[in-house]
Amino acid sequence: MSDETTASAARATAGAIGHGTLVDPRGLSARTDRAGTTRPAVVRTLAFLRKLYGLVQRYFPQFLIAGIAFAILKVYANGGLTLMGAQIKNALVLGAIYALVAIGYTMVYGIIELINFAHGDVFTLSGFYAFVIAGLSGGAIGSLATHSGIGLLLALLIIFPTTMVAAGFTGVVIERVAYRRLRDAPRLAPLITAIGVSFLLEGLMLVIFGADNRPTKLSSWITGRAVRVAGVDVNWKDIFVVATALGLMFSLGAFVRITTLGKAMRATAQDRSASLLSGINVNRTISATFFIGSALAAAGAIVYSINYDLIQWNLGYQLGIIAFTAAVLGGIGNIVGAGVGGFIIGVISVFGGQLAGGEWSNSLVFAILVIILTFRPVGLFGVDVTTRA
Amino acid sequence: MILTKRLLPVVGVMGIAALSACGTSSTSSSSSGGGGGNLASCQGTFTVATDLPLTGGDATDGPPVEKAAHLAVTQALANKTLGGCTLKYVSKDDATVLKNGHDPAQGAANITALSGDSSVVGVVGPFNSSVAVAEIPIASQNHLPLISPANTNPGLTQAGTSASIDTNSLYPGVHSYFRTIGTDITQGEILAYVATKELNFTKAYAIDDQETYGKGLSTFFQKSFTADGGTIVGTASLPGTTKQFQTQVADAQSKGAQVIFFGGTSGNGCGILRSQMPASIPELGGDGCQDNKFITDAASNAAGAQVTSAPDASKLPTATKFYSDFKSTYNEDGTESPYTPYGFDGMNALIQAIKAVLTANNGQPPTDPMTFRDSVAQQLHKLNYPGATGTVAFDKNGDTTQPGFSLYTINGTAWAPKQLLTADASGKVTVAS
Amino acid sequence: MALMEINNMVKRFGGLMAVNDVSFAVDSREIVSMIGPNGAGKTTAFNCITGLYPITTGDVLFDGRSITGQPPHRITRLGIARTFQNIRLFSFMTALDNVMVGAHSWMSAHVWDSVIKSPRARADERRVTDRAHDLLDQLGLSRYAGAYARELPYGLQRRLEIARALATQPRILLLDEPAAGLNPQEKKELMALISRLREEGLTIFLIEHDMRVVMEISDRIVVLDHGVKITEGRPLEVRNNPQVIEAYLGHGAAERMADA
């Protein structure tokens, strides 16, 4: 007889309590919980906090809208209609740019679940594309744009497609070279690669275009005041920025909903293998997604240049993070959400800056990011992914 | 070298002869120009250096000043200002790619390296107050004289004047810091004077770039503007990366601001702010805005900005020779930055101080490098040198005794001086020219 | 002539031989079932045929040409469509959109046509929409056309998946347990549907556990166990094959059944 069997035999004879049983008899006795006793203050506070958390989580959009409405009214009370109007205008202009960039983040996340950190830099690079294209043949496009109304239209018809296509191909190349091989790798690998691509693009722009901000000379394209509402000068430029952004976003929405490619994108986002077996070329669909996202960032860069007349190698870094916040706010993966999120972030940035001081603008935006991730990680529209790409 | 060695005994004999001649005829052996007798026997090579931002976003600020300082060294060597002794010139760049311009950490590294070299007796620099904060303690501990051509933050020398600088902690060793330009207290007083007395404004909105220089200048402007009867209707403090100022401009407009003041540099948005302001509201700023970057950034809106900067020396008769020498040496006008002649005067002040030390020490350098540096600092305090920009003299804090600033406006596509203003100790501003 | 031919197909996952040297053929307009106990490698074989998994060794011939190593979307375009054991519809798209996605494979327009909305893309889209409506109509799903796929009752989701597969214009349809989870009435409808598809010229290859369904509709049955094909034949032959009974009921079962 081996030692082991002796030991187990000894245990068996020792009775029910001991290491020989699977069921610990102590666990079989009746138990009472501590519910009957009075709970200490800490526990009560925690319970209250948990309730509060649940409340905020449940009514997050309502809280957000109430907060924004309060901020707008507060500005109205402090500075009157003119200030409120001027800041709404500023918020819309800024929000339009954020929205255009945010869509790229959301589309790429939707389809391959990657936070494409290089997207902000694609925005910057597109600004330089526009800068270079506008400067070709001695700034011929620029002089065309400032020459007459028709000239401006022609110039816009040249600069938008060329820049957007160039940016689109940049996005496609980035996906092909840096992300495709890692599509089935653990999530962290493509994420780190994305950060690497971001640094690479920033470095390239720094070397090629220098460290200083460069005037793009696009601000002279669209000038003049369109209307004056309640003492607020609304310039053609402002209208152009917002109209371009809204126009592009609605076109994209329709594109994704109606066209075959759009359907393929949504299908790929939802089930990649089922899409493959429905005859969808998933690689090409993903390329198309990068193309469209980057092209929209390029549109954002052009309207940015027209509005602010500058571009700098690291511009997209911070702007990208803010746009990413907008995408998360709207529900990452949701195109409509990204658009709405962009405008909401614009409002938060401007009205927060007005009320709390400009130095708090970015802090407020990132505080919103933390709050969303805590209370509503799916974002405002996360649940309804009807237009998910 | 061979020539010098062979000539030395000869010069030495002549020197002794001259000395004995002087000694018999007069007791004032240390009078200017007369020291040559001593100095001819001087032996040794000392290093003088500049530490300025030469690359990146500051590439328009540092290089002309550096060239002017270098010119001063070249001329001193040619004129044998130090007699038998010679000077070695070293140029350090405190700009880094990381910061796209001046970087306090790089400045500190530069001064540490220069301090460790016992042949270095003085440095012209730095350009930026934030770099000075990093450099002064190192220079102080190593007794190394620093002569800044452009630091305007009063906290560098006067305790209790800057919220962000603890002046006393800057000097753990000796006080070896000097500057040839007035402080931001004076600059703020002058800007407030321009706003209230010349432009007749009563409501101003102040924005700063969150840096030592910008915040400080903004504070002094606000103080003087209020003292002059104006009201600050609003303020904002925005990071240097800010590219959108519309929120603040709208805020300023709604509060009835007649002028927007920017405390900061062009690299931190002075010109970008201008481009986003309505042309009807002027922008006021300090010397950080007075450069070509402002004009580029402000684009079509550049006119309507009024800024103060170093007194314009280009029209001064004392500077005529400097500008013609600069032009013939570098084939540049040197008028792009008003600080250019201050680099020249700063380096000349240093050389004059070295000369005074040598003269007082029988034409020979003190053997201990620390004593040498201390003596140079002492001589700088006593200095009264007729430079290109006027008399170069320092008070007990190392500040210039001639604080003044010129007001510049945009004329076509360049900055043009409008008038020179000075302020006395009580803060009373007068228009000098 | 065989429409689809599997020759010595091997699929290895590390040390596990999921499919071990399996060969069989499916003739045109035939209904062939693949049966076998859980874990026999049936779904793996499906995935290998449709290109989702690369085949370790062996060859798949379709219409006489090798399709081994082709990407799945191209295999689908050649005419092999499939459904999934656990329904994999695009749940956040409408029933109509799901079917239209299936029609993607035979559209002549390219990405660019789609972006610029060329006449070709428009014509294509009209045809696709018409065809999708037609399919929903014939499968009795037209009233759900605008509903999200996930909102459909389970049985109809199965049917919608078949509609999506049919929209790819297949020559052969691979059905992975189409009867799973269906009630007897729905099973009856399914069998009628499969027969009708064959009548219309389609070849059907299915995996199924429900023996009543298998025995009733299959022309031939392939039996897999532990990745190995143990037999192949007409329903009656397979039903009485001792090896098959053993595979399903364990060692010795055949003798016991014979005794009974």
Coordinates of C-alpha atoms in Angstrom, one line a residue, chain A residues 260-261 264 268 275-285, chain C residues 49-51 62-63 65 67 70-82 100-111 124 165 167-172:
Chain A
T260 CA -24.2 49.1 -52.4
L261 CA -20.7 50.1 -51.2
A264 CA -21.1 46.5 -47.9
T268 CA -18.6 44.3 -43.0
S275 CA -20.0 39.6 -45.5
L276 CA -17.2 37.6 -47.1
L277 CA -19.6 34.8 -47.8
S278 CA -22.2 37.2 -49.2
G279 CA -19.6 38.0 -51.8
I280 CA -18.3 41.3 -50.4
N281 CA -14.6 42.1 -51.0
V282 CA -13.9 43.0 -47.4
N283 CA -10.4 44.3 -48.1
R284 CA -11.7 46.7 -50.7
T285 CA -14.5 47.7 -48.5
Chain C
I49 CA -15.0 24.9 -49.0
T50 CA -16.1 28.5 -48.8
G51 CA -12.6 29.8 -48.2
F62 CA -15.8 23.7 -58.5
D63 CA -17.1 23.1 -62.0
R65 CA -11.7 24.2 -61.7
I67 CA -10.9 27.1 -56.0
Q70 CA -9.3 31.8 -53.4
P71 CA -10.6 34.5 -51.1
P72 CA -14.2 33.8 -49.8
H73 CA -15.8 36.7 -51.7
R74 CA -14.5 35.3 -55.0
I75 CA -15.7 31.8 -54.2
T76 CA -19.1 33.3 -53.5
R77 CA -19.0 35.0 -56.8
L78 CA -18.2 31.8 -58.5
G79 CA -21.5 30.5 -57.3
I80 CA -21.1 28.9 -53.8
A81 CA -23.4 30.4 -51.3
R82 CA -24.0 29.4 -47.7
M100 CA -29.3 43.5 -51.2
V101 CA -25.9 42.9 -49.6
G102 CA -26.1 39.4 -51.0
A103 CA -26.7 40.8 -54.4
H104 CA -23.4 42.6 -54.1
S105 CA -21.5 39.8 -55.7
W106 CA -22.9 40.0 -59.2
M107 CA -23.0 43.8 -59.6
S108 CA -20.9 45.0 -62.4
A109 CA -20.3 48.5 -61.0
H110 CA -17.1 49.3 -59.2
V111 CA -16.4 51.3 -56.1
D124 CA -27.3 48.0 -61.1
A165 CA -27.6 33.4 -49.9
A167 CA -29.3 36.8 -53.8
T168 CA -25.7 36.0 -54.6
Q169 CA -26.9 33.9 -57.6
P170 CA -25.4 30.7 -56.5
R171 CA -25.1 27.4 -58.4
I172 CA -24.7 25.5 -55.2

